[in-house]
mmCIF file of C-alpha atoms in Angstrom:
data_model
loop_
_atom_site.group_PDB
_atom_site.id
_atom_site.type_symbol
_atom_site.label_atom_id
_atom_site.label_comp_id
_atom_site.label_asym_id
_atom_site.label_seq_id
_atom_site.Cartn_x
_atom_site.Cartn_y
_atom_site.Cartn_z
ATOM 1 C CA GLN D 196 16.789 -23.003 -13.348
ATOM 2 C CA LYS D 197 16.712 -26.491 -14.973
ATOM 3 C CA LEU D 198 18.895 -24.442 -18.342
ATOM 4 C CA LEU D 199 21.568 -24.442 -15.102
ATOM 5 C CA GLU D 200 21.678 -28.209 -14.287
ATOM 6 C CA VAL D 201 22.479 -29.626 -18.387
ATOM 7 C CA GLN D 202 25.587 -30.932 -19.015
ATOM 8 C CA GLU D 203 24.769 -29.711 -22.590
ATOM 9 C CA PRO D 204 22.394 -27.655 -24.110
ATOM 10 C CA PHE D 205 19.034 -29.752 -25.028
ATOM 11 C CA LEU D 206 18.727 -27.487 -27.770
ATOM 12 C CA GLU D 207 21.712 -30.018 -29.136
ATOM 13 C CA LYS D 208 19.596 -32.918 -29.275
ATOM 14 C CA VAL D 209 16.480 -30.393 -31.483
ATOM 15 C CA PRO D 210 16.267 -33.489 -35.060
ATOM 16 C CA GLY D 211 17.709 -33.075 -37.847
ATOM 17 C CA ARG D 212 15.074 -32.927 -39.550
ATOM 18 C CA ARG D 213 13.954 -29.801 -37.690
ATOM 19 C CA ARG D 214 16.655 -27.777 -37.611
ATOM 20 C CA HIS D 215 15.577 -25.364 -41.317
ATOM 21 C CA LEU D 216 13.411 -23.875 -38.374
ATOM 22 C CA ASN D 217 14.185 -20.504 -36.059
ATOM 23 C CA LEU D 218 13.269 -20.450 -32.751
ATOM 24 C CA VAL D 219 13.188 -18.265 -30.519
ATOM 25 C CA ILE D 220 12.991 -17.592 -27.067
ATOM 26 C CA PHE D 221 11.607 -15.176 -25.119
ATOM 27 C CA LEU D 222 12.994 -15.273 -21.197
ATOM 28 C CA ASP D 223 11.148 -12.403 -19.897
ATOM 29 C CA GLN D 224 11.469 -10.634 -15.983
ATOM 30 C CA PHE D 225 15.407 -11.177 -16.678
ATOM 31 C CA GLU D 226 15.863 -9.124 -14.017
ATOM 32 C CA GLU D 227 15.204 -12.032 -11.786
ATOM 33 C CA PHE D 228 18.229 -13.208 -12.581
ATOM 34 C CA PHE D 229 20.128 -11.088 -10.713
ATOM 35 C CA ILE D 230 18.272 -10.266 -8.340
ATOM 36 C CA VAL D 231 17.725 -14.904 -7.279
ATOM 37 C CA TYR D 232 21.067 -15.290 -7.720
ATOM 38 C CA ARG D 233 22.126 -12.188 -6.799
ATOM 39 C CA ASN D 234 23.925 -14.312 -4.568
ATOM 40 C CA ARG D 235 25.109 -17.397 -6.231
ATOM 41 C CA PRO D 236 28.074 -15.182 -8.778
ATOM 42 C CA GLU D 237 28.835 -18.881 -10.211
ATOM 43 C CA LEU D 238 25.114 -19.718 -11.548
ATOM 44 C CA ARG D 239 25.348 -16.710 -13.198
ATOM 45 C CA ARG D 240 28.575 -17.916 -14.876
ATOM 46 C CA GLU D 241 27.292 -21.241 -15.390
ATOM 47 C CA PHE D 242 24.690 -19.869 -17.521
ATOM 48 C CA ILE D 243 25.452 -16.886 -19.524
ATOM 49 C CA GLU D 244 28.391 -19.697 -20.902
ATOM 50 C CA GLN D 245 25.190 -21.657 -22.159
ATOM 51 C CA VAL D 246 23.774 -18.349 -24.196
ATOM 52 C CA ALA D 247 27.440 -18.136 -25.500
ATOM 53 C CA ARG D 248 27.349 -21.253 -26.537
ATOM 54 C CA ILE D 249 23.861 -20.846 -28.105
ATOM 55 C CA LYS D 250 24.752 -18.024 -30.246
ATOM 56 C CA TYR D 251 28.124 -19.566 -31.242
ATOM 57 C CA ASP D 252 27.409 -22.640 -32.493
ATOM 58 C CA ASP D 253 25.664 -22.331 -36.507
ATOM 59 C CA ARG D 254 24.311 -25.342 -36.548
ATOM 60 C CA LEU D 255 21.316 -24.194 -33.764
ATOM 61 C CA PRO D 256 18.981 -22.083 -35.394
ATOM 62 C CA VAL D 257 18.288 -20.600 -32.057
ATOM 63 C CA TYR D 258 17.275 -17.151 -30.748
ATOM 64 C CA LEU D 259 17.707 -15.261 -27.183
ATOM 65 C CA VAL D 260 15.091 -12.111 -26.451
ATOM 66 C CA LEU D 261 15.614 -11.362 -23.115
ATOM 67 C CA SER D 262 12.939 -8.480 -21.301
ATOM 68 C CA LEU D 263 13.899 -7.073 -18.685
ATOM 69 C CA ARG D 264 13.246 -3.310 -16.754
ATOM 70 C CA GLU D 265 15.115 -0.741 -18.598
ATOM 71 C CA ASP D 266 17.449 0.110 -14.789
ATOM 72 C CA TYR D 267 18.668 -3.787 -14.451
ATOM 73 C CA LEU D 268 19.992 -3.513 -18.500
ATOM 74 C CA ALA D 269 23.783 -2.343 -17.272
ATOM 75 C CA HIS D 270 23.916 -5.835 -14.724
ATOM 76 C CA LEU D 271 23.984 -7.759 -18.702
ATOM 77 C CA HIS D 272 27.545 -6.433 -18.834
ATOM 78 C CA GLU D 273 28.247 -9.331 -17.047
ATOM 79 C CA PHE D 274 27.619 -11.064 -20.402
ATOM 80 C CA ARG D 275 30.194 -8.837 -22.503
ATOM 81 C CA SER D 276 33.261 -11.172 -21.670
ATOM 82 C CA ALA D 277 32.019 -14.197 -22.784
ATOM 83 C CA ILE D 278 29.136 -11.892 -26.309
ATOM 84 C CA PRO D 279 31.205 -8.793 -26.466
ATOM 85 C CA SER D 280 28.349 -7.796 -28.962
ATOM 86 C CA ILE D 281 25.710 -7.797 -26.301
ATOM 87 C CA PHE D 282 25.552 -3.617 -26.474
ATOM 88 C CA GLN D 283 25.407 -2.694 -30.378
ATOM 89 C CA ASN D 284 23.152 -0.953 -31.200
ATOM 90 C CA ASN D 285 21.046 -3.243 -33.153
ATOM 91 C CA ALA D 286 21.445 -5.869 -30.206
ATOM 92 C CA ASN D 287 19.244 -3.628 -27.600
ATOM 93 C CA ILE D 288 15.652 -2.391 -28.153
ATOM 94 C CA ARG D 289 14.294 -0.679 -25.840
ATOM 95 C CA LEU D 290 9.457 0.027 -25.331
ATOM 96 C CA GLU D 291 8.562 3.215 -25.655
ATOM 97 C CA SER D 292 5.465 4.539 -24.649
ATOM 98 C CA PHE D 293 2.221 4.865 -26.605
ATOM 99 C CA ASP D 294 2.199 7.621 -28.834
ATOM 100 C CA GLU D 295 -2.246 9.113 -29.220
ATOM 101 C CA ASN D 296 -2.236 6.928 -31.715
ATOM 102 C CA ALA D 297 -1.258 4.268 -30.387
ATOM 103 C CA GLY D 298 -3.724 4.756 -27.332
ATOM 104 C CA ARG D 299 -6.336 5.120 -29.366
ATOM 105 C CA ARG D 300 -5.920 1.632 -30.980
ATOM 106 C CA ALA D 301 -5.150 0.579 -27.900
ATOM 107 C CA MET D 302 -8.813 1.421 -26.539
ATOM 108 C CA GLU D 303 -11.264 1.126 -29.039
ATOM 109 C CA LYS D 304 -10.485 -2.276 -30.974
ATOM 110 C CA PRO D 305 -10.335 -4.416 -28.485
ATOM 111 C CA LEU D 306 -13.988 -3.611 -27.782
ATOM 112 C CA GLU D 307 -15.268 -3.927 -30.910
ATOM 113 C CA LYS D 308 -14.658 -6.994 -29.917
ATOM 114 C CA VAL D 309 -17.410 -7.088 -28.446
ATOM 115 C CA GLY D 310 -19.688 -5.027 -30.061
ATOM 116 C CA TRP D 311 -18.852 -2.308 -28.051
ATOM 117 C CA ARG D 312 -17.147 1.604 -29.146
ATOM 118 C CA MET D 313 -15.757 3.602 -27.063
ATOM 119 C CA ALA D 314 -17.110 8.064 -27.546
ATOM 120 C CA PRO D 315 -14.466 9.999 -29.555
ATOM 121 C CA ALA D 316 -15.322 12.523 -27.263
ATOM 122 C CA LEU D 317 -14.552 10.417 -24.253
ATOM 123 C CA ALA D 318 -10.987 8.848 -26.753
ATOM 124 C CA GLU D 319 -9.642 12.612 -27.512
ATOM 125 C CA THR D 320 -10.249 13.287 -23.908
ATOM 126 C CA LEU D 321 -8.226 10.322 -22.563
ATOM 127 C CA VAL D 322 -5.111 10.196 -25.055
ATOM 128 C CA LYS D 323 -4.765 13.557 -23.671
ATOM 129 C CA ASP D 324 -5.366 13.335 -20.420
ATOM 130 C CA LEU D 325 -2.428 10.140 -20.146
ATOM 131 C CA ASN D 326 -0.290 12.127 -21.809
ATOM 132 C CA LYS D 327 -0.102 15.641 -20.344
ATOM 133 C CA GLU D 328 3.536 15.478 -20.167
ATOM 134 C CA GLY D 329 4.136 14.822 -23.858
ATOM 135 C CA THR D 330 5.843 11.474 -23.258
ATOM 136 C CA GLY D 331 3.803 9.361 -24.770
ATOM 137 C CA ILE D 332 0.842 7.078 -23.027
ATOM 138 C CA GLU D 333 1.904 4.308 -20.604
ATOM 139 C CA PRO D 334 0.266 0.905 -21.297
ATOM 140 C CA ILE D 335 0.102 0.156 -17.322
ATOM 141 C CA LYS D 336 -1.484 3.569 -16.894
ATOM 142 C CA LEU D 337 -3.860 2.280 -20.361
ATOM 143 C CA GLN D 338 -5.438 -0.259 -19.110
ATOM 144 C CA MET D 339 -6.327 1.271 -15.225
ATOM 145 C CA VAL D 340 -8.588 3.412 -16.574
ATOM 146 C CA CYS D 341 -9.513 1.157 -19.521
ATOM 147 C CA GLY D 342 -10.079 -1.486 -16.930
ATOM 148 C CA ALA D 343 -12.455 0.775 -14.634
ATOM 149 C CA LEU D 344 -14.461 1.940 -16.870
ATOM 150 C CA TRP D 345 -15.531 -1.147 -18.278
ATOM 151 C CA GLU D 346 -16.320 -1.829 -15.171
ATOM 152 C CA LEU D 347 -18.729 0.708 -14.898
ATOM 153 C CA HIS D 348 -20.523 0.237 -18.154
ATOM 154 C CA SER D 349 -24.080 -1.189 -18.316
ATOM 155 C CA THR D 350 -25.034 -4.738 -19.508
ATOM 156 C CA GLN D 351 -26.019 -3.681 -22.954
ATOM 157 C CA PRO D 352 -23.426 -3.137 -26.141
ATOM 158 C CA GLY D 353 -23.080 -0.038 -26.941
ATOM 159 C CA GLU D 354 -20.741 2.860 -26.104
ATOM 160 C CA ILE D 355 -18.779 4.444 -23.293
ATOM 161 C CA SER D 356 -19.826 7.750 -22.881
ATOM 162 C CA LEU D 357 -17.947 10.530 -21.784
ATOM 163 C CA ILE D 358 -19.588 11.459 -18.204
ATOM 164 C CA THR D 359 -18.986 7.699 -17.425
ATOM 165 C CA TYR D 360 -14.959 9.256 -17.313
ATOM 166 C CA GLU D 361 -16.561 11.732 -15.978
ATOM 167 C CA VAL D 362 -17.756 10.085 -13.094
ATOM 168 C CA LEU D 363 -15.090 8.301 -12.296
ATOM 169 C CA GLY D 364 -13.353 11.442 -11.562
ATOM 170 C CA GLY D 365 -10.582 11.062 -14.708
ATOM 171 C CA ALA D 366 -7.835 9.511 -15.722
ATOM 172 C CA GLU D 367 -5.394 10.455 -12.924
ATOM 173 C CA THR D 368 -7.970 9.873 -10.190
ATOM 174 C CA ILE D 369 -8.842 6.090 -11.171
ATOM 175 C CA ILE D 370 -4.634 5.510 -11.634
ATOM 176 C CA ARG D 371 -4.513 7.290 -7.508
ATOM 177 C CA ARG D 372 -7.814 4.445 -6.080
ATOM 178 C CA PHE D 373 -6.747 1.962 -8.170
ATOM 179 C CA ILE D 374 -4.756 0.420 -5.388
ATOM 180 C CA ALA D 375 -7.213 1.563 -2.953
ATOM 181 C CA MET D 376 -9.944 0.785 -4.184
ATOM 182 C CA ARG D 377 -9.706 -2.711 -4.439
ATOM 183 C CA LEU D 378 -8.645 -3.251 -1.102
ATOM 184 C CA GLU D 379 -11.310 -1.814 0.642
ATOM 185 C CA ILE D 380 -12.976 -4.463 0.603
ATOM 186 C CA PHE D 381 -10.683 -7.061 2.217
ATOM 187 C CA PRO D 382 -11.619 -8.220 5.557
ATOM 188 C CA ARG D 383 -9.999 -6.907 8.307
ATOM 189 C CA SER D 384 -8.737 -9.594 9.871
ATOM 190 C CA LEU D 385 -6.349 -11.149 6.144
ATOM 191 C CA ARG D 386 -5.293 -7.140 7.012
ATOM 192 C CA ARG D 387 -2.837 -8.222 8.090
ATOM 193 C CA LEU D 388 -1.984 -12.194 5.933
ATOM 194 C CA LEU D 389 -2.264 -9.469 3.221
ATOM 195 C CA VAL D 390 0.267 -6.874 3.821
ATOM 196 C CA ARG D 391 2.632 -9.996 4.241
ATOM 197 C CA VAL D 392 2.127 -12.335 0.988
ATOM 198 C CA CYS D 393 2.533 -8.796 -0.530
ATOM 199 C CA GLU D 394 5.907 -8.429 0.866
ATOM 200 C CA ALA D 395 6.754 -11.684 0.313
ATOM 201 C CA LEU D 396 5.333 -11.027 -3.647
ATOM 202 C CA LYS D 397 8.151 -7.731 -4.813
ATOM 203 C CA THR D 398 11.185 -8.014 -4.458
ATOM 204 C CA PRO D 399 13.416 -5.801 -2.745
ATOM 205 C CA ASP D 400 13.721 -3.236 -5.304
ATOM 206 C CA ASN D 401 9.913 -3.106 -5.350
ATOM 207 C CA THR D 402 10.018 -4.594 -8.659
ATOM 208 C CA LYS D 403 7.442 -8.132 -8.772
ATOM 209 C CA ARG D 404 8.361 -11.412 -8.087
ATOM 210 C CA TYR D 405 7.045 -14.724 -8.755
ATOM 211 C CA ARG D 406 6.450 -17.087 -5.920
ATOM 212 C CA SER D 407 4.589 -20.190 -5.998
ATOM 213 C CA VAL D 408 2.387 -21.188 -3.375
ATOM 214 C CA GLU D 409 4.261 -23.703 -2.142
ATOM 215 C CA ASP D 410 6.703 -21.491 -1.586
ATOM 216 C CA LEU D 411 5.200 -18.786 0.639
ATOM 217 C CA GLN D 412 3.397 -21.504 3.125
ATOM 218 C CA THR D 413 6.934 -21.926 4.300
ATOM 219 C CA GLN D 414 8.460 -18.806 3.609
ATOM 220 C CA LEU D 415 5.685 -17.151 6.103
ATOM 221 C CA ASN D 416 5.362 -20.208 8.266
ATOM 222 C CA ILE D 417 1.672 -20.598 7.634
ATOM 223 C CA LYS D 418 -0.620 -22.608 9.822
ATOM 224 C CA ARG D 419 -3.204 -22.435 7.739
ATOM 225 C CA PRO D 420 -2.677 -22.085 4.593
ATOM 226 C CA TRP D 421 -6.670 -21.500 3.675
ATOM 227 C CA ARG D 422 -6.479 -18.289 4.918
ATOM 228 C CA LEU D 423 -2.931 -17.912 2.706
ATOM 229 C CA MET D 424 -5.154 -18.660 -0.753
ATOM 230 C CA MET D 425 -8.504 -16.874 0.655
ATOM 231 C CA VAL D 426 -5.886 -13.671 0.239
ATOM 232 C CA LEU D 427 -4.628 -14.333 -3.089
ATOM 233 C CA GLU D 428 -7.244 -15.629 -4.676
ATOM 234 C CA LEU D 429 -8.464 -12.311 -3.570
ATOM 235 C CA LEU D 430 -5.753 -10.540 -4.800
ATOM 236 C CA VAL D 431 -6.228 -13.053 -8.373
ATOM 237 C CA TYR D 432 -9.916 -11.492 -8.186
ATOM 238 C CA LEU D 433 -9.293 -7.870 -7.559
ATOM 239 C CA GLN D 434 -6.948 -8.351 -10.760
ATOM 240 C CA LEU D 435 -3.716 -7.727 -8.444
ATOM 241 C CA LEU D 436 -2.191 -10.686 -9.321
ATOM 242 C CA ARG D 437 -1.618 -12.857 -12.257
ATOM 243 C CA LYS D 438 -2.069 -17.129 -11.366
ATOM 244 C CA GLU D 439 -0.527 -19.715 -13.373
ATOM 245 C CA GLU D 440 -0.159 -23.361 -13.121
ATOM 246 C CA ARG D 441 2.850 -25.261 -13.924
ATOM 247 C CA GLY D 442 4.161 -28.874 -12.867
ATOM 248 C CA GLY D 443 0.883 -28.542 -11.040
ATOM 249 C CA THR D 444 1.699 -26.164 -8.586
ATOM 250 C CA GLN D 445 -0.018 -22.367 -8.851
ATOM 251 C CA TRP D 446 2.412 -19.583 -9.563
ATOM 252 C CA TYR D 447 2.132 -16.029 -8.646
ATOM 253 C CA GLU D 448 2.433 -12.911 -9.488
ATOM 254 C CA PHE D 449 1.170 -9.088 -9.011
ATOM 255 C CA LYS D 450 0.291 -7.906 -12.787
ATOM 256 C CA HIS D 451 2.877 -5.157 -13.473
ATOM 257 C CA ASP D 452 5.445 -3.766 -11.360
ATOM 258 C CA TYR D 453 3.375 -0.520 -10.958
ATOM 259 C CA VAL D 454 0.877 -2.990 -8.470
ATOM 260 C CA ALA D 455 4.178 -3.848 -7.058
ATOM 261 C CA LYS D 456 5.500 -0.049 -6.568
ATOM 262 C CA GLU D 457 1.658 0.954 -5.381
ATOM 263 C CA LEU D 458 1.049 -1.644 -3.029
ATOM 264 C CA SER D 459 4.543 -1.530 -1.576
ATOM 265 C CA GLN D 460 3.708 2.776 -0.912
ATOM 266 C CA TRP D 461 0.492 1.755 0.034
ATOM 267 C CA ILE D 462 1.691 -0.459 3.170
ATOM 268 C CA GLN D 463 4.331 2.271 3.948
ATOM 269 C CA ASP D 464 1.147 4.522 4.426
ATOM 270 C CA ARG D 465 -0.772 1.331 6.021
ATOM 271 C CA LYS D 466 2.168 1.228 9.183
ATOM 272 C CA GLU D 467 2.534 5.199 9.356
ATOM 273 C CA ARG D 468 -1.386 4.915 10.501
ATOM 274 C CA THR D 469 -0.625 2.424 12.713
ATOM 275 C CA ARG D 470 1.929 3.622 14.585
ATOM 276 C CA ARG D 471 -0.318 7.293 14.531
ATOM 277 C CA ARG D 472 -2.546 5.424 16.086
ATOM 278 C CA ARG D 473 -0.745 3.238 18.844
ATOM 279 C CA LEU D 474 0.788 6.030 19.972
ATOM 280 C CA TRP D 475 -1.905 7.610 19.838
ATOM 281 C CA TYR D 476 -3.542 5.286 21.926
ATOM 282 C CA ALA D 477 0.004 5.309 24.123
ATOM 283 C CA GLY D 478 -0.424 8.635 24.951
ATOM 284 C CA LEU D 479 -4.553 8.449 25.744
ATOM 285 C CA PRO D 480 -3.908 8.188 29.688
ATOM 286 C CA GLY D 481 -1.375 11.111 29.963
ATOM 287 C CA LEU D 482 -4.148 13.036 28.166
ATOM 288 C CA ILE D 483 -6.747 11.952 30.164
ATOM 289 C CA LEU D 484 -4.211 12.399 33.067
ATOM 290 C CA PHE D 485 -3.712 16.444 32.155
ATOM 291 C CA LEU D 486 -6.641 17.430 31.306
ATOM 292 C CA ALA D 487 -8.748 15.915 34.672
ATOM 293 C CA LEU D 488 -5.474 18.091 36.640
ATOM 294 C CA PHE D 489 -6.379 20.387 34.900
ATOM 295 C CA ILE D 490 -9.543 21.205 35.557
ATOM 296 C CA TYR D 491 -8.595 19.965 38.803
ATOM 297 C CA LEU D 492 -6.643 23.460 39.350
ATOM 298 C CA PHE D 493 -9.108 25.301 36.838
ATOM 299 C CA ILE D 494 -12.096 24.604 39.685
ATOM 300 C CA SER D 495 -10.021 25.471 42.268
ATOM 301 C CA TYR D 496 -8.333 28.908 40.895
ATOM 302 C CA ASN D 497 -11.745 30.397 40.539
ATOM 303 C CA THR D 498 -13.194 28.487 43.925
ATOM 304 C CA PHE D 499 -12.993 31.203 47.082
ATOM 305 C CA TYR D 500 -14.258 30.272 50.606
ATOM 306 C CA ALA D 501 -15.517 34.228 52.742
ATOM 307 C CA GLY D 502 -17.091 33.584 55.888
ATOM 308 C CA PHE D 503 -19.566 36.375 57.643
ATOM 309 C CA ASN D 504 -20.204 37.258 61.411
ATOM 310 C CA ILE D 505 -23.815 37.932 61.219
ATOM 311 C CA PRO D 506 -25.215 40.057 64.081
ATOM 312 C CA SER D 507 -28.459 40.053 63.759
ATOM 313 C CA HIS D 508 -29.628 36.636 63.984
ATOM 314 C CA GLU D 509 -29.858 34.479 66.981
ATOM 315 C CA ASN D 510 -29.140 31.325 65.463
ATOM 316 C CA GLN D 511 -27.159 31.907 63.280
ATOM 317 C CA SER D 512 -23.709 34.469 63.958
ATOM 318 C CA GLU D 513 -22.127 33.434 61.283
ATOM 319 C CA GLU D 514 -22.545 32.893 57.365
ATOM 320 C CA ILE D 515 -20.496 30.786 55.022
ATOM 321 C CA ILE D 516 -20.351 32.059 51.174
ATOM 322 C CA ILE D 517 -18.856 29.527 48.449
ATOM 323 C CA THR D 518 -17.896 31.552 45.329
ATOM 324 C CA ARG D 519 -16.882 29.663 41.643
ATOM 325 C CA GLY D 520 -15.645 32.430 38.952
ATOM 326 C CA PHE D 521 -15.535 31.114 35.142
ATOM 327 C CA PRO D 522 -13.865 34.348 33.892
ATOM 328 C CA PHE D 523 -13.695 33.040 30.106
ATOM 329 C CA SER D 524 -17.711 33.043 30.399
ATOM 330 C CA ASP D 525 -18.437 36.587 32.978
ATOM 331 C CA GLN D 526 -20.241 33.715 34.793
ATOM 332 C CA VAL D 527 -19.986 33.676 38.929
ATOM 333 C CA ILE D 528 -22.248 31.186 41.212
ATOM 334 C CA SER D 529 -22.620 31.886 45.004
ATOM 335 C CA THR D 530 -23.679 29.466 47.432
ATOM 336 C CA GLY D 531 -24.799 29.875 51.109
ATOM 337 C CA LEU D 532 -23.766 28.313 54.650
ATOM 338 C CA PHE D 533 -24.756 28.962 57.670
ATOM 339 C CA ILE D 534 -23.448 27.560 60.775
ATOM 340 C CA SER D 535 -26.808 26.161 62.264
ATOM 341 C CA ASP D 536 -26.500 23.622 58.009
ATOM 342 C CA VAL D 537 -23.574 21.812 60.116
ATOM 343 C CA LYS D 538 -24.651 21.393 63.584
ATOM 344 C CA GLY D 539 -24.459 18.379 65.103
ATOM 345 C CA HIS D 540 -21.803 17.388 62.590
ATOM 346 C CA GLU D 541 -19.158 15.662 63.371
ATOM 347 C CA ASN D 542 -17.017 17.396 60.788
ATOM 348 C CA LYS D 543 -18.741 20.733 61.679
ATOM 349 C CA ARG D 544 -14.784 22.118 63.102
ATOM 350 C CA LYS D 545 -13.217 21.036 60.310
ATOM 351 C CA LEU D 546 -15.974 22.544 57.975
ATOM 352 C CA LYS D 547 -16.543 25.952 59.685
ATOM 353 C CA GLU D 548 -12.235 26.056 59.316
ATOM 354 C CA LYS D 549 -12.143 25.288 55.846
ATOM 355 C CA PHE D 550 -14.883 27.325 54.774
ATOM 356 C CA LYS D 551 -13.105 30.282 55.943
ATOM 357 C CA ILE D 552 -10.030 30.396 53.832
ATOM 358 C CA SER D 553 -10.303 33.313 51.704
ATOM 359 C CA PHE D 554 -6.525 33.104 50.354
ATOM 360 C CA TRP D 555 -8.234 33.116 46.643
ATOM 361 C CA ASP D 556 -10.872 36.049 47.259
ATOM 362 C CA ARG D 557 -8.414 38.833 45.967
ATOM 363 C CA ASP D 558 -11.730 40.752 44.636
ATOM 364 C CA SER D 559 -13.292 41.011 47.023
#
């Protein structure tokens, strides 16, 4: 952004005694240029003009290397009018995945530096598991698997064995659970803020975005900065974020676009679980009411009353039988009540009339 603000490229001021040196400037994550300045075409044009001046000024032994995601390569078409050679064959290099030999070196050489080694059987199994489709080994996946193996290693220098790899469930399981395993330790009280921070640290295309802590605090309207710092530092500790001190300010970004993509999926899954849980809570009262009504109707339907006159009893001329049937279990429960049992009861007449009702007694 500072390059856009100056009138003359600062490179013209390089002392003459150093002009014989070549200066190479790497602009990493250059897709951010098209994302951040999406609605500022005038700033993009100004930057492109300055890049063209650097390229075509023979007095400047300066080279610019733009590193960007492959799906943003077509956006470099904006440079074409100022730099027609932008798409020449030798001007573009595509970073390929590791082949199996390069994958082995990436696994084994760092371990050798600290006095460890990877068991040959593990190295062979790992490169084959990560290259099942035959298209090469993605560095980020190799990094995740090797990181998980290293976290599980013993404290004494030695060998990382195939058993350790099998305990973790293999490459696919490690990669699939990479995000979830780390986020499980997050306190529930911070998870809502965690989701907001993760959404602010990624672009609409689910790629990583470089943000300062002040930007995050302003955008998210954080009232308690210590909570934001707790989330950020915990993400750094979990190796999901990279922190950089620049100009007295702390800047954060995801360690890889893959992490941003997986976290985006984790956020969507969490929102879906929350939505289902809210629907369940909202429908719970209705479900309870339905079950209560069902039980009431079930018992009512399977209950019938019958009245019997028994002349042989002097004082008990009528016996009332209450029967409840449960067809699914072939059980019948019957109870008897005599008129004398309710003698003197203020609702004697009502009880008598009620118990004489036998509309459901269809089988007796």
